[in-house]
mmCIF file with all atom_site columns, C-alpha atoms in Angstrom:
data_model
loop_
_atom_site.group_PDB
_atom_site.id
_atom_site.type_symbol
_atom_site.label_atom_id
_atom_site.label_alt_id
_atom_site.label_comp_id
_atom_site.label_asym_id
_atom_site.label_entity_id
_atom_site.label_seq_id
_atom_site.pdbx_PDB_ins_code
_atom_site.Cartn_x
_atom_site.Cartn_y
_atom_site.Cartn_z
_atom_site.occupancy
_atom_site.B_iso_or_equiv
_atom_site.pdbx_formal_charge
_atom_site.auth_seq_id
_atom_site.auth_comp_id
_atom_site.auth_asym_id
_atom_site.auth_atom_id
_atom_site.pdbx_PDB_model_num
ATOM 1   C CA . MET K 1 1   ? 0.000  0.000  0.000   1.00 0.00 ? 26  MET K CA 1
ATOM 2   C CA . LYS K 1 2   ? 2.867  2.361  0.850   1.00 0.00 ? 27  LYS K CA 1
ATOM 3   C CA . LYS K 1 3   ? 4.523  1.787  -2.541  1.00 0.00 ? 28  LYS K CA 1
ATOM 4   C CA . VAL K 1 4   ? 1.270  2.539  -4.358  1.00 0.00 ? 29  VAL K CA 1
ATOM 5   C CA . LEU K 1 5   ? 0.978  5.840  -2.493  1.00 0.00 ? 30  LEU K CA 1
ATOM 6   C CA . TYR K 1 6   ? 4.563  6.732  -3.448  1.00 0.00 ? 31  TYR K CA 1
ATOM 7   C CA . VAL K 1 7   ? 3.862  5.895  -7.107  1.00 0.00 ? 32  VAL K CA 1
ATOM 8   C CA . ILE K 1 8   ? 0.732  8.073  -7.110  1.00 0.00 ? 33  ILE K CA 1
ATOM 9   C CA . LEU K 1 9   ? 2.520  10.990 -5.418  1.00 0.00 ? 34  LEU K CA 1
ATOM 10  C CA . GLY K 1 10  ? 5.472  10.575 -7.796  1.00 0.00 ? 35  GLY K CA 1
ATOM 11  C CA . CYS K 1 11  ? 3.191  10.688 -10.828 1.00 0.00 ? 36  CYS K CA 1
ATOM 12  C CA . ILE K 1 12  ? 1.397  13.781 -9.525  1.00 0.00 ? 37  ILE K CA 1
ATOM 13  C CA . GLY K 1 13  ? 4.750  15.446 -8.856  1.00 0.00 ? 38  GLY K CA 1
ATOM 14  C CA . LEU K 1 14  ? 5.963  14.476 -12.322 1.00 0.00 ? 39  LEU K CA 1
ATOM 15  C CA . GLY K 1 15  ? 2.855  15.939 -13.965 1.00 0.00 ? 40  GLY K CA 1
ATOM 16  C CA . LEU K 1 16  ? 3.106  19.198 -12.034 1.00 0.00 ? 41  LEU K CA 1
ATOM 17  C CA . GLY K 1 17  ? 6.864  19.335 -12.642 1.00 0.00 ? 42  GLY K CA 1
ATOM 18  C CA . ALA K 1 18  ? 6.355  18.883 -16.381 1.00 0.00 ? 43  ALA K CA 1
ATOM 19  C CA . LEU K 1 19  ? 3.784  21.679 -16.342 1.00 0.00 ? 44  LEU K CA 1
ATOM 20  C CA . GLY K 1 20  ? 6.173  23.823 -14.316 1.00 0.00 ? 45  GLY K CA 1
ATOM 21  C CA . ALA K 1 21  ? 8.911  23.312 -16.888 1.00 0.00 ? 46  ALA K CA 1
ATOM 22  C CA . ALA K 1 22  ? 6.577  24.725 -19.547 1.00 0.00 ? 47  ALA K CA 1
ATOM 23  C CA . LEU K 1 23  ? 4.648  27.373 -17.588 1.00 0.00 ? 48  LEU K CA 1
ATOM 24  C CA . PRO K 1 24  ? 6.574  30.332 -16.201 1.00 0.00 ? 49  PRO K CA 1
ATOM 25  C CA . LEU K 1 25  ? 4.523  30.748 -13.008 1.00 0.00 ? 50  LEU K CA 1
ATOM 26  C CA . LEU K 1 26  ? 4.569  27.136 -11.762 1.00 0.00 ? 51  LEU K CA 1
ATOM 27  C CA . PRO K 1 27  ? 7.883  25.978 -10.261 1.00 0.00 ? 52  PRO K CA 1
ATOM 28  C CA . ALA K 1 28  ? 9.116  22.646 -11.649 1.00 0.00 ? 53  ALA K CA 1
ATOM 29  C CA . PHE K 1 29  ? 11.982 21.999 -9.234  1.00 0.00 ? 54  PHE K CA 1
ATOM 30  C CA . PRO K 1 30  ? 10.092 21.053 -6.028  1.00 0.00 ? 55  PRO K CA 1
ATOM 31  C CA . PHE K 1 31  ? 7.648  18.826 -7.889  1.00 0.00 ? 56  PHE K CA 1
ATOM 32  C CA . LEU K 1 32  ? 10.434 17.005 -9.707  1.00 0.00 ? 57  LEU K CA 1
ATOM 33  C CA . MET K 1 33  ? 12.261 16.533 -6.394  1.00 0.00 ? 58  MET K CA 1
ATOM 34  C CA . LEU K 1 34  ? 9.052  15.021 -5.008  1.00 0.00 ? 59  LEU K CA 1
ATOM 35  C CA . SER K 1 35  ? 8.920  12.656 -7.986  1.00 0.00 ? 60  SER K CA 1
ATOM 36  C CA . ALA K 1 36  ? 12.536 11.598 -7.530  1.00 0.00 ? 61  ALA K CA 1
ATOM 37  C CA . PHE K 1 37  ? 11.962 10.969 -3.827  1.00 0.00 ? 62  PHE K CA 1
ATOM 38  C CA . CYS K 1 38  ? 8.742  8.991  -4.339  1.00 0.00 ? 63  CYS K CA 1
ATOM 39  C CA . PHE K 1 39  ? 9.985  6.934  -7.281  1.00 0.00 ? 64  PHE K CA 1
ATOM 40  C CA . ALA K 1 40  ? 13.167 6.032  -5.385  1.00 0.00 ? 65  ALA K CA 1
ATOM 41  C CA . ARG K 1 41  ? 11.028 4.608  -2.582  1.00 0.00 ? 66  ARG K CA 1
ATOM 42  C CA . SER K 1 42  ? 8.401  2.900  -4.699  1.00 0.00 ? 67  SER K CA 1
ATOM 43  C CA . SER K 1 43  ? 9.993  1.214  -7.680  1.00 0.00 ? 68  SER K CA 1
ATOM 44  C CA . GLU K 1 44  ? 13.543 0.779  -8.949  1.00 0.00 ? 69  GLU K CA 1
ATOM 45  C CA . ARG K 1 45  ? 12.155 0.586  -12.484 1.00 0.00 ? 70  ARG K CA 1
ATOM 46  C CA . LEU K 1 46  ? 10.266 3.902  -12.197 1.00 0.00 ? 71  LEU K CA 1
ATOM 47  C CA . HIS K 1 47  ? 13.260 5.551  -10.541 1.00 0.00 ? 72  HIS K CA 1
ATOM 48  C CA . SER K 1 48  ? 15.607 4.373  -13.308 1.00 0.00 ? 73  SER K CA 1
ATOM 49  C CA . TRP K 1 49  ? 13.189 5.574  -15.967 1.00 0.00 ? 74  TRP K CA 1
ATOM 50  C CA . PHE K 1 50  ? 12.729 8.973  -14.291 1.00 0.00 ? 75  PHE K CA 1
ATOM 51  C CA . THR K 1 51  ? 16.450 9.595  -13.820 1.00 0.00 ? 76  THR K CA 1
ATOM 52  C CA . SER K 1 52  ? 17.017 8.877  -17.506 1.00 0.00 ? 77  SER K CA 1
ATOM 53  C CA . THR K 1 53  ? 14.458 11.442 -18.706 1.00 0.00 ? 78  THR K CA 1
ATOM 54  C CA . ARG K 1 54  ? 15.478 14.760 -20.171 1.00 0.00 ? 79  ARG K CA 1
ATOM 55  C CA . LEU K 1 55  ? 13.262 16.543 -17.640 1.00 0.00 ? 80  LEU K CA 1
ATOM 56  C CA . TYR K 1 56  ? 15.321 15.096 -14.782 1.00 0.00 ? 81  TYR K CA 1
ATOM 57  C CA . LYS K 1 57  ? 18.668 15.677 -16.471 1.00 0.00 ? 82  LYS K CA 1
ATOM 58  C CA . ASN K 1 58  ? 17.900 19.321 -17.308 1.00 0.00 ? 83  ASN K CA 1
ATOM 59  C CA . ASN K 1 59  ? 16.441 20.296 -13.943 1.00 0.00 ? 84  ASN K CA 1
ATOM 60  C CA . LEU K 1 60  ? 17.734 18.063 -11.153 1.00 0.00 ? 85  LEU K CA 1
ATOM 61  C CA . GLU K 1 61  ? 20.678 15.878 -12.058 1.00 0.00 ? 86  GLU K CA 1
ATOM 62  C CA . SER K 1 62  ? 23.532 18.255 -11.200 1.00 0.00 ? 87  SER K CA 1
ATOM 63  C CA . PHE K 1 63  ? 21.812 19.308 -7.972  1.00 0.00 ? 88  PHE K CA 1
ATOM 64  C CA . VAL K 1 64  ? 21.102 15.729 -6.854  1.00 0.00 ? 89  VAL K CA 1
ATOM 65  C CA . ARG K 1 65  ? 24.705 14.719 -7.565  1.00 0.00 ? 90  ARG K CA 1
ATOM 66  C CA . GLY K 1 66  ? 25.782 17.494 -5.208  1.00 0.00 ? 91  GLY K CA 1
ATOM 67  C CA . LYS K 1 67  ? 27.502 19.473 -7.915  1.00 0.00 ? 92  LYS K CA 1
ATOM 68  C CA . GLY K 1 68  ? 25.201 22.490 -7.851  1.00 0.00 ? 93  GLY K CA 1
ATOM 69  C CA . MET K 1 69  ? 23.160 24.412 -10.408 1.00 0.00 ? 94  MET K CA 1
ATOM 70  C CA . THR K 1 70  ? 23.887 26.685 -13.305 1.00 0.00 ? 95  THR K CA 1
ATOM 71  C CA . TRP K 1 71  ? 23.142 30.397 -12.988 1.00 0.00 ? 96  TRP K CA 1
ATOM 72  C CA . ARG K 1 72  ? 20.393 29.977 -15.559 1.00 0.00 ? 97  ARG K CA 1
ATOM 73  C CA . THR K 1 73  ? 18.635 27.339 -13.445 1.00 0.00 ? 98  THR K CA 1
ATOM 74  C CA . LYS K 1 74  ? 19.076 29.366 -10.262 1.00 0.00 ? 99  LYS K CA 1
ATOM 75  C CA . LEU K 1 75  ? 17.730 32.531 -11.883 1.00 0.00 ? 100 LEU K CA 1
ATOM 76  C CA . ARG K 1 76  ? 14.750 30.685 -13.342 1.00 0.00 ? 101 ARG K CA 1
ATOM 77  C CA . ILE K 1 77  ? 13.815 29.248 -9.933  1.00 0.00 ? 102 ILE K CA 1
ATOM 78  C CA . MET K 1 78  ? 14.400 32.547 -8.120  1.00 0.00 ? 103 MET K CA 1
ATOM 79  C CA . GLY K 1 79  ? 12.356 34.407 -10.729 1.00 0.00 ? 104 GLY K CA 1
ATOM 80  C CA . VAL K 1 80  ? 9.357  32.116 -10.429 1.00 0.00 ? 105 VAL K CA 1
ATOM 81  C CA . VAL K 1 81  ? 9.472  32.243 -6.635  1.00 0.00 ? 106 VAL K CA 1
ATOM 82  C CA . THR K 1 82  ? 9.824  36.033 -6.701  1.00 0.00 ? 107 THR K CA 1
ATOM 83  C CA . LEU K 1 83  ? 6.798  36.428 -8.981  1.00 0.00 ? 108 LEU K CA 1
ATOM 84  C CA . THR K 1 84  ? 4.731  34.056 -6.886  1.00 0.00 ? 109 THR K CA 1
ATOM 85  C CA . MET K 1 85  ? 5.698  35.749 -3.635  1.00 0.00 ? 110 MET K CA 1
ATOM 86  C CA . ALA K 1 86  ? 5.145  39.202 -5.120  1.00 0.00 ? 111 ALA K CA 1
ATOM 87  C CA . PHE K 1 87  ? 1.570  38.205 -5.886  1.00 0.00 ? 112 PHE K CA 1
ATOM 88  C CA . GLY K 1 88  ? 1.105  37.051 -2.281  1.00 0.00 ? 113 GLY K CA 1
ATOM 89  C CA . PHE K 1 89  ? 2.791  40.226 -1.018  1.00 0.00 ? 114 PHE K CA 1
ATOM 90  C CA . ALA K 1 90  ? 0.403  42.383 -3.042  1.00 0.00 ? 115 ALA K CA 1
ATOM 91  C CA . MET K 1 91  ? -2.618 40.452 -1.778  1.00 0.00 ? 116 MET K CA 1
ATOM 92  C CA . MET K 1 92  ? -1.566 40.993 1.864   1.00 0.00 ? 117 MET K CA 1
ATOM 93  C CA . GLY K 1 93  ? -2.053 44.762 1.785   1.00 0.00 ? 118 GLY K CA 1
ATOM 94  C CA . ARG K 1 94  ? -3.982 44.741 5.044   1.00 0.00 ? 119 ARG K CA 1
ATOM 95  C CA . VAL K 1 95  ? -1.782 42.188 6.810   1.00 0.00 ? 120 VAL K CA 1
ATOM 96  C CA . PRO K 1 96  ? 1.552  43.860 7.567   1.00 0.00 ? 121 PRO K CA 1
ATOM 97  C CA . VAL K 1 97  ? 2.818  40.906 9.634   1.00 0.00 ? 122 VAL K CA 1
ATOM 98  C CA . GLY K 1 98  ? 2.152  38.597 6.679   1.00 0.00 ? 123 GLY K CA 1
ATOM 99  C CA . ARG K 1 99  ? 4.081  40.908 4.386   1.00 0.00 ? 124 ARG K CA 1
ATOM 100 C CA . ILE K 1 100 ? 7.033  40.989 6.796   1.00 0.00 ? 125 ILE K CA 1
ATOM 101 C CA . ILE K 1 101 ? 7.098  37.191 7.074   1.00 0.00 ? 126 ILE K CA 1
ATOM 102 C CA . LEU K 1 102 ? 6.821  36.799 3.305   1.00 0.00 ? 127 LEU K CA 1
ATOM 103 C CA . ALA K 1 103 ? 9.647  39.304 2.770   1.00 0.00 ? 128 ALA K CA 1
ATOM 104 C CA . ILE K 1 104 ? 11.889 37.449 5.246   1.00 0.00 ? 129 ILE K CA 1
ATOM 105 C CA . VAL K 1 105 ? 11.166 34.110 3.555   1.00 0.00 ? 130 VAL K CA 1
ATOM 106 C CA . TRP K 1 106 ? 11.900 35.654 0.145   1.00 0.00 ? 131 TRP K CA 1
ATOM 107 C CA . VAL K 1 107 ? 15.235 37.131 1.294   1.00 0.00 ? 132 VAL K CA 1
ATOM 108 C CA . CYS K 1 108 ? 16.251 33.791 2.874   1.00 0.00 ? 133 CYS K CA 1
ATOM 109 C CA . HIS K 1 109 ? 15.320 31.991 -0.333  1.00 0.00 ? 134 HIS K CA 1
ATOM 110 C CA . ILE K 1 110 ? 17.411 34.332 -2.471  1.00 0.00 ? 135 ILE K CA 1
ATOM 111 C CA . LEU K 1 111 ? 20.380 34.120 -0.096  1.00 0.00 ? 136 LEU K CA 1
ATOM 112 C CA . TYR K 1 112 ? 20.182 30.323 -0.041  1.00 0.00 ? 137 TYR K CA 1
ATOM 113 C CA . PHE K 1 113 ? 20.203 30.069 -3.830  1.00 0.00 ? 138 PHE K CA 1
ATOM 114 C CA . ILE K 1 114 ? 23.059 32.546 -4.178  1.00 0.00 ? 139 ILE K CA 1
ATOM 115 C CA . PHE K 1 115 ? 25.304 31.324 -1.353  1.00 0.00 ? 140 PHE K CA 1
ATOM 116 C CA . GLY K 1 116 ? 23.949 27.914 -0.281  1.00 0.00 ? 141 GLY K CA 1
ATOM 117 C CA . ILE K 1 117 ? 23.884 26.124 -3.624  1.00 0.00 ? 142 ILE K CA 1
ATOM 118 C CA . ARG K 1 118 ? 27.107 25.870 -5.561  1.00 0.00 ? 143 ARG K CA 1
ATOM 119 C CA . THR K 1 119 ? 27.069 27.523 -8.986  1.00 0.00 ? 144 THR K CA 1
ATOM 120 C CA . ILE K 1 120 ? 28.486 25.438 -11.798 1.00 0.00 ? 145 ILE K CA 1
ATOM 121 C CA . PRO K 1 121 ? 29.265 26.598 -15.330 1.00 0.00 ? 146 PRO K CA 1
ATOM 122 C CA . ALA K 1 122 ? 26.794 25.575 -18.021 1.00 0.00 ? 147 ALA K CA 1
ATOM 123 C CA . THR K 1 123 ? 29.650 23.987 -19.971 1.00 0.00 ? 148 THR K CA 1
ATOM 124 C CA . GLN K 1 124 ? 30.254 21.543 -17.106 1.00 0.00 ? 149 GLN K CA 1
ATOM 125 C CA . VAL K 1 125 ? 26.646 20.319 -17.312 1.00 0.00 ? 150 VAL K CA 1
ATOM 126 C CA . THR K 1 126 ? 26.948 19.896 -21.095 1.00 0.00 ? 151 THR K CA 1
ATOM 127 C CA . GLU K 1 127 ? 30.247 18.011 -20.783 1.00 0.00 ? 152 GLU K CA 1
ATOM 128 C CA . GLU K 1 128 ? 28.791 15.673 -18.138 1.00 0.00 ? 153 GLU K CA 1
ATOM 129 C CA . SER K 1 129 ? 25.761 14.964 -20.313 1.00 0.00 ? 154 SER K CA 1
ATOM 130 C CA . GLU K 1 130 ? 28.020 14.134 -23.261 1.00 0.00 ? 155 GLU K CA 1
ATOM 131 C CA . GLU K 1 131 ? 30.132 11.841 -21.044 1.00 0.00 ? 156 GLU K CA 1
ATOM 132 C CA . ASP K 1 132 ? 26.980 10.028 -19.866 1.00 0.00 ? 157 ASP K CA 1
ATOM 133 C CA . ILE K 1 133 ? 25.838 9.520  -23.473 1.00 0.00 ? 158 ILE K CA 1
ATOM 134 C CA . TRP K 1 134 ? 29.285 8.232  -24.460 1.00 0.00 ? 159 TRP K CA 1
ATOM 135 C CA . GLN K 1 135 ? 29.337 5.811  -21.510 1.00 0.00 ? 160 GLN K CA 1
ATOM 136 C CA . ASP K 1 136 ? 25.809 4.572  -22.305 1.00 0.00 ? 161 ASP K CA 1
ATOM 137 C CA . GLU K 1 137 ? 26.694 3.959  -25.954 1.00 0.00 ? 162 GLU K CA 1
ATOM 138 C CA . ASN K 1 138 ? 29.877 2.073  -25.035 1.00 0.00 ? 163 ASN K CA 1
ATOM 139 C CA . ALA K 1 139 ? 28.113 -0.007 -22.371 1.00 0.00 ? 164 ALA K CA 1
ATOM 140 C CA . ALA K 1 140 ? 25.660 -1.415 -24.936 1.00 0.00 ? 165 ALA K CA 1
#
């Protein structure tokens, strides 16, 4: 029963992550992380499939491997979060405490992405992807 729940949550996360990759206002990263987490706990086959998808490789692979993110990925995530939080900030016109909390969360988020996650050059991600393809072709 637990595995079925993980598969369902993973599929929902995958669907929302795929939408987030295409729509500018919906963040893909947290939903794809949810998918990776759920698939890893539910099915080795689903996890292997998911980690071989382009969606995973473009959005999560370098982060999951502990290598970091490119500036482009960081800026995309920070931009979506900033737009989303700006909408919430605007809607809290009569709740100054809510605005203060939201502003603090936003600043912490920006600081974490700038200083907490290592920035890697885009060329490093491309080179790693090419190495993976070369290794896969030679393994067959």
